[in-house]
PDB file of C-alpha atoms in Angstrom:
ATOM      1  CA  MET P   1      25.490 -12.007 -20.245  1.00 53.00           C
ATOM      2  CA  ALA P   2      27.031 -14.363 -17.921  1.00 58.00           C
ATOM      3  CA  GLU P   3      28.924 -16.247 -20.737  1.00 66.00           C
ATOM      4  CA  ARG P   4      30.844 -13.096 -21.693  1.00 73.00           C
ATOM      5  CA  LYS P   5      32.131 -13.110 -18.128  1.00 76.00           C
ATOM      6  CA  VAL P   6      33.942 -16.288 -17.702  1.00 78.00           C
ATOM      7  CA  LEU P   7      36.605 -16.420 -15.338  1.00 81.00           C
ATOM      8  CA  VAL P   8      37.656 -20.375 -15.813  1.00 83.00           C
ATOM      9  CA  LYS P   9      38.100 -21.429 -19.307  1.00 84.00           C
ATOM     10  CA  TYR P  10      38.300 -24.961 -20.579  1.00 87.00           C
ATOM     11  CA  TYR P  11      41.641 -26.372 -22.157  1.00 89.00           C
ATOM     12  CA  PRO P  12      41.390 -29.767 -23.961  1.00 92.00           C
ATOM     13  CA  PRO P  13      43.751 -32.545 -22.613  1.00 92.00           C
ATOM     14  CA  ASP P  14      45.714 -32.370 -26.029  1.00 92.00           C
ATOM     15  CA  PHE P  15      46.445 -28.576 -25.921  1.00 91.00           C
ATOM     16  CA  ASP P  16      49.866 -27.785 -26.589  1.00 91.00           C
ATOM     17  CA  PRO P  17      50.832 -24.204 -26.217  1.00 88.00           C
ATOM     18  CA  LYS P  18      54.129 -24.643 -28.645  1.00 87.00           C
ATOM     19  CA  LEU P  19      51.701 -25.050 -31.710  1.00 87.00           C
ATOM     20  CA  LEU P  20      50.292 -21.503 -31.193  1.00 85.00           C
ATOM     21  CA  PRO P  21      51.624 -19.306 -33.963  1.00 82.00           C
ATOM     22  CA  ASN P  22      53.958 -16.543 -32.918  1.00 78.00           C
ATOM     23  CA  ASN P  23      52.467 -12.932 -33.432  1.00 74.00           C
ATOM     24  CA  HIS P  24      55.821 -11.240 -33.056  1.00 74.00           C
ATOM     25  CA  ARG P  25      56.013  -7.771 -34.382  1.00 71.00           C
ATOM     26  CA  PRO P  26      58.833  -7.221 -37.246  1.00 73.00           C
ATOM     27  CA  LYS P  27      61.342  -4.656 -36.251  1.00 73.00           C
ATOM     28  CA  GLY P  28      60.902  -2.324 -39.338  1.00 75.00           C
ATOM     29  CA  LYS P  29      56.978  -1.834 -39.008  1.00 83.00           C
ATOM     30  CA  GLN P  30      55.692   1.646 -38.985  1.00 87.00           C
ATOM     31  CA  ASP P  31      52.489   2.805 -36.823  1.00 88.00           C
ATOM     32  CA  ASN P  32      50.394   5.355 -37.759  1.00 92.00           C
ATOM     33  CA  VAL P  33      49.850   8.117 -35.252  1.00 92.00           C
ATOM     34  CA  ARG P  34      48.064  11.489 -34.735  1.00 93.00           C
ATOM     35  CA  ASN P  35      50.924  13.926 -33.517  1.00 91.00           C
ATOM     36  CA  MET P  36      51.452  17.581 -33.092  1.00 92.00           C
ATOM     37  CA  LEU P  37      54.685  19.316 -34.552  1.00 92.00           C
ATOM     38  CA  PRO P  38      56.930  20.208 -31.507  1.00 91.00           C
ATOM     39  CA  MET P  39      58.597  23.057 -33.439  1.00 90.00           C
ATOM     40  CA  THR P  40      58.175  25.284 -36.562  1.00 92.00           C
ATOM     41  CA  VAL P  41      59.347  23.868 -39.748  1.00 93.00           C
ATOM     42  CA  LYS P  42      60.144  25.344 -43.171  1.00 93.00           C
ATOM     43  CA  CYS P  43      59.449  22.894 -46.213  1.00 92.00           C
ATOM     44  CA  ASN P  44      62.551  22.929 -48.540  1.00 92.00           C
ATOM     45  CA  HIS P  45      60.305  22.216 -51.500  1.00 91.00           C
ATOM     46  CA  CYS P  46      57.727  24.984 -51.518  1.00 90.00           C
ATOM     47  CA  GLY P  47      58.970  27.202 -48.577  1.00 89.00           C
ATOM     48  CA  ASN P  48      55.607  26.827 -46.614  1.00 92.00           C
ATOM     49  CA  TYR P  49      56.093  27.265 -42.842  1.00 93.00           C
ATOM     50  CA  LEU P  50      54.503  24.575 -40.758  1.00 92.00           C
ATOM     51  CA  TYR P  51      54.032  25.990 -37.219  1.00 91.00           C
ATOM     52  CA  ILE P  52      54.385  24.329 -33.941  1.00 90.00           C
ATOM     53  CA  GLY P  53      51.455  22.825 -32.611  1.00 90.00           C
ATOM     54  CA  THR P  54      49.982  21.829 -36.035  1.00 91.00           C
ATOM     55  CA  LYS P  55      48.446  18.356 -36.070  1.00 92.00           C
ATOM     56  CA  PHE P  56      49.315  15.778 -38.627  1.00 92.00           C
ATOM     57  CA  ASN P  57      48.827  12.381 -39.298  1.00 93.00           C
ATOM     58  CA  MET P  58      52.179  10.611 -39.001  1.00 93.00           C
ATOM     59  CA  ARG P  59      53.883   7.550 -39.650  1.00 93.00           C
ATOM     60  CA  LYS P  60      56.211   6.425 -36.485  1.00 93.00           C
ATOM     61  CA  GLU P  61      59.201   3.722 -36.636  1.00 92.00           C
ATOM     62  CA  THR P  62      61.719   2.897 -33.957  1.00 91.00           C
ATOM     63  CA  VAL P  63      65.403   3.487 -35.001  1.00 89.00           C
ATOM     64  CA  TRP P  64      66.951   0.312 -33.786  1.00 88.00           C
ATOM     65  CA  THR P  65      70.475   1.098 -34.708  1.00 88.00           C
ATOM     66  CA  GLU P  66      70.645   4.314 -32.637  1.00 88.00           C
ATOM     67  CA  ASN P  67      69.940   4.870 -28.780  1.00 89.00           C
ATOM     68  CA  TYR P  68      71.132   6.988 -25.826  1.00 91.00           C
ATOM     69  CA  LEU P  69      71.539   5.201 -22.389  1.00 90.00           C
ATOM     70  CA  GLY P  70      69.252   2.529 -23.304  1.00 89.00           C
ATOM     71  CA  ILE P  71      66.374   4.817 -24.345  1.00 91.00           C
ATOM     72  CA  LEU P  72      64.895   4.121 -27.941  1.00 91.00           C
ATOM     73  CA  ILE P  73      65.097   6.866 -30.584  1.00 92.00           C
ATOM     74  CA  HIS P  74      61.969   7.409 -32.845  1.00 93.00           C
ATOM     75  CA  ARG P  75      61.551   8.764 -36.229  1.00 93.00           C
ATOM     76  CA  PHE P  76      58.263  10.260 -37.758  1.00 94.00           C
ATOM     77  CA  TYR P  77      57.299  11.035 -41.195  1.00 95.00           C
ATOM     78  CA  PHE P  78      54.583  13.594 -42.453  1.00 94.00           C
ATOM     79  CA  LYS P  79      53.607  15.702 -45.214  1.00 93.00           C
ATOM     80  CA  CYS P  80      53.729  19.567 -46.114  1.00 92.00           C
ATOM     81  CA  THR P  81      50.340  20.840 -46.347  1.00 91.00           C
ATOM     82  CA  TYR P  82      50.859  22.590 -49.648  1.00 91.00           C
ATOM     83  CA  CYS P  83      53.027  20.479 -51.696  1.00 90.00           C
ATOM     84  CA  TYR P  84      52.693  17.282 -49.911  1.00 90.00           C
ATOM     85  CA  ALA P  85      56.450  16.657 -49.795  1.00 92.00           C
ATOM     86  CA  GLU P  86      57.515  14.359 -47.141  1.00 93.00           C
ATOM     87  CA  ILE P  87      59.523  15.821 -44.023  1.00 93.00           C
ATOM     88  CA  THR P  88      61.103  13.676 -41.297  1.00 94.00           C
ATOM     89  CA  PHE P  89      62.344  14.303 -37.971  1.00 94.00           C
ATOM     90  CA  LYS P  90      63.579  12.222 -34.892  1.00 93.00           C
ATOM     91  CA  THR P  91      63.997  12.500 -31.187  1.00 93.00           C
ATOM     92  CA  ASP P  92      67.006  13.586 -29.346  1.00 91.00           C
ATOM     93  CA  PRO P  93      66.818  12.420 -25.780  1.00 91.00           C
ATOM     94  CA  ARG P  94      70.470  13.651 -25.018  1.00 88.00           C
ATOM     95  CA  ASN P  95      69.395  17.285 -25.518  1.00 83.00           C
ATOM     96  CA  HIS P  96      65.764  16.670 -24.637  1.00 86.00           C
ATOM     97  CA  ASP P  97      64.681  17.853 -28.224  1.00 88.00           C
ATOM     98  CA  TYR P  98      64.111  16.799 -31.666  1.00 92.00           C
ATOM     99  CA  ILE P  99      66.214  16.812 -34.670  1.00 91.00           C
ATOM    100  CA  VAL P 100      64.831  17.726 -38.363  1.00 92.00           C
ATOM    101  CA  GLU P 101      66.408  15.009 -40.889  1.00 91.00           C
ATOM    102  CA  GLY P 102      65.187  15.636 -44.330  1.00 89.00           C
ATOM    103  CA  GLY P 103      62.680  17.662 -46.396  1.00 90.00           C
ATOM    104  CA  GLY P 104      62.579  20.504 -44.141  1.00 92.00           C
ATOM    105  CA  THR P 105      64.638  23.265 -41.886  1.00 92.00           C
ATOM    106  CA  ARG P 106      63.872  24.048 -38.541  1.00 91.00           C
ATOM    107  CA  ASN P 107      63.400  27.762 -37.527  1.00 88.00           C
ATOM    108  CA  TYR P 108      66.101  29.506 -35.524  1.00 83.00           C
ATOM    109  CA  ASP P 109      65.990  29.153 -31.884  1.00 79.00           C
ATOM    110  CA  PRO P 110      68.171  31.667 -29.795  1.00 78.00           C
ATOM    111  CA  TYR P 111      68.238  29.783 -26.578  1.00 77.00           C
ATOM    112  CA  ARG P 112      69.345  26.620 -28.101  1.00 78.00           C
ATOM    113  CA  ASP P 113      72.600  28.753 -29.252  1.00 81.00           C
ATOM    114  CA  ALA P 114      72.929  30.186 -25.533  1.00 83.00           C
ATOM    115  CA  LYS P 115      72.794  26.725 -24.192  1.00 81.00           C
ATOM    116  CA  ALA P 116      75.137  25.193 -26.583  1.00 82.00           C
ATOM    117  CA  ALA P 117      77.613  28.154 -25.874  1.00 86.00           C
ATOM    118  CA  GLU P 118      77.364  27.405 -22.229  1.00 86.00           C
ATOM    119  CA  GLU P 119      77.945  23.867 -22.659  1.00 85.00           C
ATOM    120  CA  VAL P 120      81.219  24.693 -24.856  1.00 88.00           C
ATOM    121  CA  LEU P 121      82.447  27.220 -22.175  1.00 88.00           C
ATOM    122  CA  LYS P 122      82.168  24.376 -19.362  1.00 87.00           C
ATOM    123  CA  GLN P 123      83.924  21.907 -21.683  1.00 87.00           C
ATOM    124  CA  MET P 124      86.878  24.276 -22.320  1.00 87.00           C
ATOM    125  CA  ARG P 125      87.265  25.184 -18.819  1.00 85.00           C
ATOM    126  CA  ALA P 126      87.245  21.252 -17.872  1.00 86.00           C
ATOM    127  CA  ASN P 127      89.909  20.659 -20.365  1.00 86.00           C
ATOM    128  CA  GLU P 128      92.217  23.448 -19.185  1.00 83.00           C
ATOM    129  CA  GLU P 129      91.565  22.400 -15.507  1.00 84.00           C
ATOM    130  CA  GLN P 130      92.581  18.711 -16.395  1.00 84.00           C
ATOM    131  CA  GLY P 131      96.204  18.925 -16.329  1.00 79.00           C
ATOM    132  CA  ASP P 132      96.871  22.242 -14.567  1.00 82.00           C
ATOM    133  CA  SER P 133      96.382  22.688 -10.813  1.00 83.00           C
ATOM    134  CA  MET P 134      97.236  26.472 -11.007  1.00 85.00           C
ATOM    135  CA  LYS P 135      94.409  27.067 -13.462  1.00 84.00           C
ATOM    136  CA  PHE P 136      92.113  25.180 -11.436  1.00 85.00           C
ATOM    137  CA  LEU P 137      92.954  27.258  -8.238  1.00 87.00           C
ATOM    138  CA  GLU P 138      92.753  30.618 -10.289  1.00 87.00           C
ATOM    139  CA  ASN P 139      89.125  29.631 -11.567  1.00 85.00           C
ATOM    140  CA  LYS P 140      88.080  28.542  -8.089  1.00 87.00           C
ATOM    141  CA  THR P 141      89.188  32.048  -6.442  1.00 90.00           C
ATOM    142  CA  HIS P 142      87.552  33.932  -9.346  1.00 89.00           C
ATOM    143  CA  ASP P 143      84.405  32.278  -8.625  1.00 89.00           C
ATOM    144  CA  SER P 144      84.521  32.874  -4.919  1.00 91.00           C
ATOM    145  CA  LYS P 145      85.422  36.386  -5.667  1.00 92.00           C
ATOM    146  CA  LYS P 146      82.290  36.515  -8.147  1.00 90.00           C
ATOM    147  CA  GLU P 147      80.231  35.132  -5.423  1.00 91.00           C
ATOM    148  CA  MET P 148      81.267  37.784  -2.691  1.00 92.00           C
ATOM    149  CA  ASP P 149      80.509  40.609  -5.266  1.00 92.00           C
ATOM    150  CA  ILE P 150      77.048  39.091  -5.627  1.00 93.00           C
ATOM    151  CA  LEU P 151      76.465  39.007  -2.201  1.00 92.00           C
ATOM    152  CA  ASP P 152      77.719  42.449  -1.250  1.00 92.00           C
ATOM    153  CA  ALA P 153      75.331  43.763  -4.159  1.00 92.00           C
ATOM    154  CA  ILE P 154      72.703  42.050  -2.480  1.00 93.00           C
ATOM    155  CA  ASP P 155      73.369  43.542   0.881  1.00 91.00           C
ATOM    156  CA  ASP P 156      73.718  47.179  -0.662  1.00 91.00           C
ATOM    157  CA  THR P 157      69.846  46.731  -1.750  1.00 90.00           C
ATOM    158  CA  HIS P 158      68.694  45.424   1.451  1.00 88.00           C
ATOM    159  CA  GLN P 159      70.207  48.568   3.135  1.00 87.00           C
ATOM    160  CA  LEU P 160      69.066  50.870   0.493  1.00 86.00           C
ATOM    161  CA  ASN P 161      65.538  49.360   0.971  1.00 82.00           C
ATOM    162  CA  ARG P 162      65.999  49.774   4.767  1.00 78.00           C
ATOM    163  CA  ARG P 163      66.850  53.652   4.464  1.00 76.00           C
ATOM    164  CA  GLN P 164      63.752  54.373   2.216  1.00 72.00           C
ATOM    165  CA  THR P 165      61.097  52.346   4.298  1.00 69.00           C
ATOM    166  CA  GLN P 166      60.646  54.419   7.584  1.00 68.00           C
ATOM    167  CA  PHE P 167      58.746  51.579   9.239  1.00 66.00           C
ATOM    168  CA  THR P 168      60.457  50.104  12.278  1.00 68.00           C
ATOM    169  CA  PRO P 169      59.748  46.536  14.190  1.00 70.00           C
ATOM    170  CA  ASP P 170      57.793  48.733  17.013  1.00 72.00           C
ATOM    171  CA  MET P 171      55.727  50.465  14.306  1.00 73.00           C
ATOM    172  CA  LEU P 172      54.894  47.039  12.599  1.00 70.00           C
ATOM    173  CA  LEU P 173      53.953  45.404  16.098  1.00 73.00           C
ATOM    174  CA  LYS P 174      51.648  48.284  17.112  1.00 75.00           C
ATOM    175  CA  GLN P 175      50.068  48.159  13.468  1.00 73.00           C
ATOM    176  CA  LEU P 176      49.427  44.388  14.088  1.00 75.00           C
ATOM    177  CA  PHE P 177      47.957  44.781  17.323  1.00 74.00           C
ATOM    178  CA  TYR P 178      45.690  47.599  16.282  1.00 75.00           C
ATOM    179  CA  ASP P 179      44.444  45.358  13.435  1.00 77.00           C
ATOM    180  CA  LEU P 180      43.736  42.764  16.109  1.00 75.00           C
ATOM    181  CA  ASP P 181      41.952  45.114  18.375  1.00 75.00           C
ATOM    182  CA  ALA P 182      39.953  46.299  15.273  1.00 79.00           C
ATOM    183  CA  LEU P 183      38.863  42.768  14.316  1.00 78.00           C
ATOM    184  CA  GLU P 184      37.846  42.008  17.807  1.00 79.00           C
ATOM    185  CA  LEU P 185      35.703  45.124  18.005  1.00 77.00           C
ATOM    186  CA  GLN P 186      34.100  44.355  14.493  1.00 78.00           C
ATOM    187  CA  GLU P 187      33.076  40.824  15.795  1.00 79.00           C
ATOM    188  CA  GLU P 188      31.717  41.901  19.228  1.00 79.00           C
ATOM    189  CA  TRP P 189      29.659  44.674  17.211  1.00 77.00           C
ATOM    190  CA  GLU P 190      28.481  41.977  14.703  1.00 78.00           C
ATOM    191  CA  LYS P 191      27.562  39.770  17.805  1.00 74.00           C
ATOM    192  CA  SER P 192      25.485  42.382  19.323  1.00 75.00           C
ATOM    193  CA  LYS P 193      23.901  43.397  16.392  1.00 72.00           C
ATOM    194  CA  GLY P 194      22.526  40.134  15.602  1.00 72.00           C
ATOM    195  CA  PHE P 195      21.300  39.644  19.339  1.00 63.00           C
ATOM    196  CA  LYS P 196      19.493  42.822  18.911  1.00 63.00           C
ATOM    197  CA  GLU P 197      17.859  42.098  15.744  1.00 68.00           C
ATOM    198  CA  GLN P 198      16.715  38.719  17.363  1.00 63.00           C
ATOM    199  CA  PHE P 199      14.896  40.374  20.359  1.00 59.00           C
ATOM    200  CA  LYS P 200      13.839  43.652  18.571  1.00 57.00           C
ATOM    201  CA  VAL P 201      10.559  44.872  19.570  1.00 52.00           C
ATOM    202  CA  LYS P 202       8.472  46.923  17.277  1.00 50.00           C
ATOM    203  CA  ARG P 203       7.371  50.362  18.408  1.00 51.00           C
ATOM    204  CA  LEU P 204       5.205  52.977  16.934  1.00 46.00           C
ATOM    205  CA  SER P 205       8.049  55.082  16.413  1.00 49.00           C
ATOM    206  CA  ASP P 206       9.626  52.562  14.297  1.00 50.00           C
ATOM    207  CA  THR P 207       6.705  52.353  11.704  1.00 48.00           C
ATOM    208  CA  ASN P 208       7.912  52.626   8.063  1.00 54.00           C
ATOM    209  CA  GLU P 209       7.289  55.781   5.818  1.00 55.00           C
ATOM    210  CA  LYS P 210       4.780  53.830   3.650  1.00 54.00           C
ATOM    211  CA  GLU P 211       2.738  53.218   6.799  1.00 58.00           C
ATOM    212  CA  ASP P 212       2.698  56.874   7.916  1.00 60.00           C
ATOM    213  CA  LYS P 213       1.764  57.942   4.326  1.00 61.00           C
ATOM    214  CA  THR P 214      -1.198  55.446   4.346  1.00 65.00           C
ATOM    215  CA  MET P 215      -2.458  56.587   7.729  1.00 62.00           C
ATOM    216  CA  HIS P 216      -2.330  60.339   6.773  1.00 64.00           C
ATOM    217  CA  SER P 217      -3.962  59.556   3.639  1.00 68.00           C
ATOM    218  CA  VAL P 218      -6.743  57.564   5.613  1.00 64.00           C
ATOM    219  CA  THR P 219      -7.165  60.398   7.970  1.00 70.00           C
ATOM    220  CA  GLN P 220      -7.513  63.123   5.076  1.00 72.00           C
ATOM    221  CA  HIS P 221     -10.287  61.228   3.493  1.00 68.00           C
ATOM    222  CA  LEU P 222     -12.266  60.479   7.021  1.00 68.00           C
ATOM    223  CA  LYS P 223     -11.897  64.226   7.434  1.00 70.00           C
ATOM    224  CA  GLN P 224     -13.485  65.200   4.099  1.00 73.00           C
ATOM    225  CA  VAL P 225     -16.304  62.611   4.422  1.00 67.00           C
ATOM    226  CA  VAL P 226     -17.281  63.898   7.973  1.00 65.00           C
ATOM    227  CA  VAL P 227     -16.853  67.467   6.985  1.00 68.00           C
ATOM    228  CA  GLN P 228     -19.126  66.894   3.957  1.00 69.00           C
ATOM    229  CA  GLN P 229     -21.809  65.127   6.160  1.00 67.00           C
ATOM    230  CA  GLN P 230     -21.900  67.622   8.634  1.00 65.00           C
ATOM    231  CA  THR P 231     -22.107  70.622   6.181  1.00 65.00           C
ATOM    232  CA  LYS P 232     -25.027  68.819   4.477  1.00 61.00           C
ATOM    233  CA  GLN P 233     -26.750  68.595   8.071  1.00 60.00           C
ATOM    234  CA  VAL P 234     -25.805  72.344   8.881  1.00 55.00           C
ATOM    235  CA  GLN P 235     -27.517  73.379   5.640  1.00 56.00           C
ATOM    236  CA  GLN P 236     -30.603  71.417   6.313  1.00 54.00           C
ATOM    237  CA  GLN P 237     -30.788  73.011   9.805  1.00 52.00           C
ATOM    238  CA  VAL P 238     -30.012  76.566   9.010  1.00 48.00           C
ATOM    239  CA  LYS P 239     -32.847  78.699   8.688  1.00 50.00           C
ATOM    240  CA  PRO P 240     -33.304  82.132   6.613  1.00 51.00           C
ATOM    241  CA  LYS P 241     -32.022  85.150   8.725  1.00 47.00           C
ATOM    242  CA  PHE P 242     -35.278  87.078   8.117  1.00 46.00           C
ATOM    243  CA  ILE P 243     -38.716  85.363   8.522  1.00 48.00           C
ATOM    244  CA  LYS P 244     -41.436  87.262   6.558  1.00 49.00           C
ATOM    245  CA  LYS P 245     -44.696  87.261   8.565  1.00 53.00           C
ATOM    246  CA  GLN P 246     -48.125  88.899   8.191  1.00 57.00           C
ATOM    247  CA  VAL P 247     -49.623  91.095  10.667  1.00 55.00           C
ATOM    248  CA  CYS P 248     -53.359  92.080  10.585  1.00 58.00           C
ATOM    249  CA  CYS P 249     -53.702  95.991  10.768  1.00 63.00           C
ATOM    250  CA  GLU P 250     -56.824  98.150  10.375  1.00 62.00           C
ATOM    251  CA  LYS P 251     -56.408 100.847   7.660  1.00 59.00           C
ATOM    252  CA  ASP P 252     -59.320 102.922   6.896  1.00 62.00           C
ATOM    253  CA  GLY P 253     -61.606 100.793   8.672  1.00 61.00           C
ATOM    254  CA  GLU P 254     -60.627  97.574   6.740  1.00 64.00           C
ATOM    255  CA  LYS P 255     -58.300  94.766   8.027  1.00 61.00           C
ATOM    256  CA  VAL P 256     -55.019  94.488   6.008  1.00 61.00           C
ATOM    257  CA  GLY P 257     -52.412  91.758   6.256  1.00 61.00           C
ATOM    258  CA  VAL P 258     -49.096  93.676   6.440  1.00 58.00           C
ATOM    259  CA  PRO P 259     -45.551  91.510   6.020  1.00 58.00           C
ATOM    260  CA  LYS P 260     -43.317  91.976   9.122  1.00 54.00           C
ATOM    261  CA  GLU P 261     -39.583  91.178   9.132  1.00 48.00           C
ATOM    262  CA  GLU P 262     -38.131  89.372  12.307  1.00 47.00           C
ATOM    263  CA  ASP P 263     -34.376  88.712  12.973  1.00 44.00           C
ATOM    264  CA  LYS P 264     -33.504  85.326  13.498  1.00 44.00           C
ATOM    265  CA  ASP P 265     -30.094  84.966  15.073  1.00 47.00           C
ATOM    266  CA  ASP P 266     -28.946  81.470  13.692  1.00 48.00           C
ATOM    267  CA  LEU P 267     -25.017  82.127  14.339  1.00 47.00           C
ATOM    268  CA  THR P 268     -25.144  80.111  17.612  1.00 53.00           C
ATOM    269  CA  VAL P 269     -26.558  76.951  15.661  1.00 49.00           C
ATOM    270  CA  LYS P 270     -24.090  77.153  12.973  1.00 50.00           C
ATOM    271  CA  GLN P 271     -20.908  77.373  15.686  1.00 55.00           C
ATOM    272  CA  GLU P 272     -22.367  74.490  17.583  1.00 57.00           C
ATOM    273  CA  ASN P 273     -22.576  72.239  14.526  1.00 56.00           C
ATOM    274  CA  GLN P 274     -18.785  73.332  13.544  1.00 56.00           C
ATOM    275  CA  ASN P 275     -17.753  72.586  16.917  1.00 59.00           C
ATOM    276  CA  GLN P 276     -19.227  69.142  16.553  1.00 55.00           C
ATOM    277  CA  THR P 277     -17.683  68.217  13.370  1.00 54.00           C
ATOM    278  CA  GLN P 278     -14.229  69.286  14.716  1.00 55.00           C
ATOM    279  CA  SER P 279     -14.693  67.136  17.562  1.00 54.00           C
ATOM    280  CA  LEU P 280     -15.595  64.222  15.572  1.00 48.00           C
ATOM    281  CA  VAL P 281     -12.721  64.546  13.251  1.00 45.00           C
ATOM    282  CA  ASP P 282     -10.111  65.106  16.045  1.00 50.00           C
ATOM    283  CA  ASP P 283     -11.550  61.803  17.739  1.00 50.00           C
ATOM    284  CA  ASP P 284     -11.153  59.846  14.412  1.00 49.00           C
ATOM    285  CA  TYR P 285      -7.431  61.036  14.005  1.00 44.00           C
ATOM    286  CA  GLN P 286      -6.498  60.106  17.286  1.00 50.00           C
ATOM    287  CA  ASP P 287      -7.840  56.739  16.935  1.00 45.00           C
TER     288      ASP P 287
END
């Protein structure tokens, strides 16, 4: 790799640069270039249209017999895409344009005619003013009058706009100050909001709805569990209201067992058990 990046080259002592062959380029040589059409061209042989922006492989040559203020003129050769007929055009640096020389015709461009007409009128006016000072003065006064008319028309449009608009300078200043105050208030509110969010303390009242729902479901479940347990205990403790007992009695000189029903007031026991279950559930919900 070091041999490819040589900075100092060796020249033998018998080296003579005059003996080197001249590689001068001949004047009439053409180059193959890839170019785009700068305008729409119609082929004269087949009538095919070659639109602007179409890419072609062209041959380029320099026209040594023509130039404009020392600017070289180039000629391009390309072929039609349908009949392969050759079409040529060359550059026109004077008008900043191109000229179709042979094999095709350029499409009509209205702006080119308008520009040419303006140039013709300017040339005619310059020729008229060249030998006549009165004509020059008339043209000058006509131009100044035309300019004054244009300025008056502009002034009229400005006045009409002022009448239609109901804003005054004072109103604009008030609106400007109002906007500035609104911006300041908004900035202060954003700062205070950010400060509050940094030092915000979570309270019981700030809990989310999801947490409330979960707590409610848990308490309901605890209530059901406690009630079921207490009901089982109550059912086990409750005794029948009437208790049958046998009493020994004498009947016709014989001892006979007679069943006897005694009332047993168990309502008090049930109420006490219910009160106990309610107190347990309330304590769990408060926790």
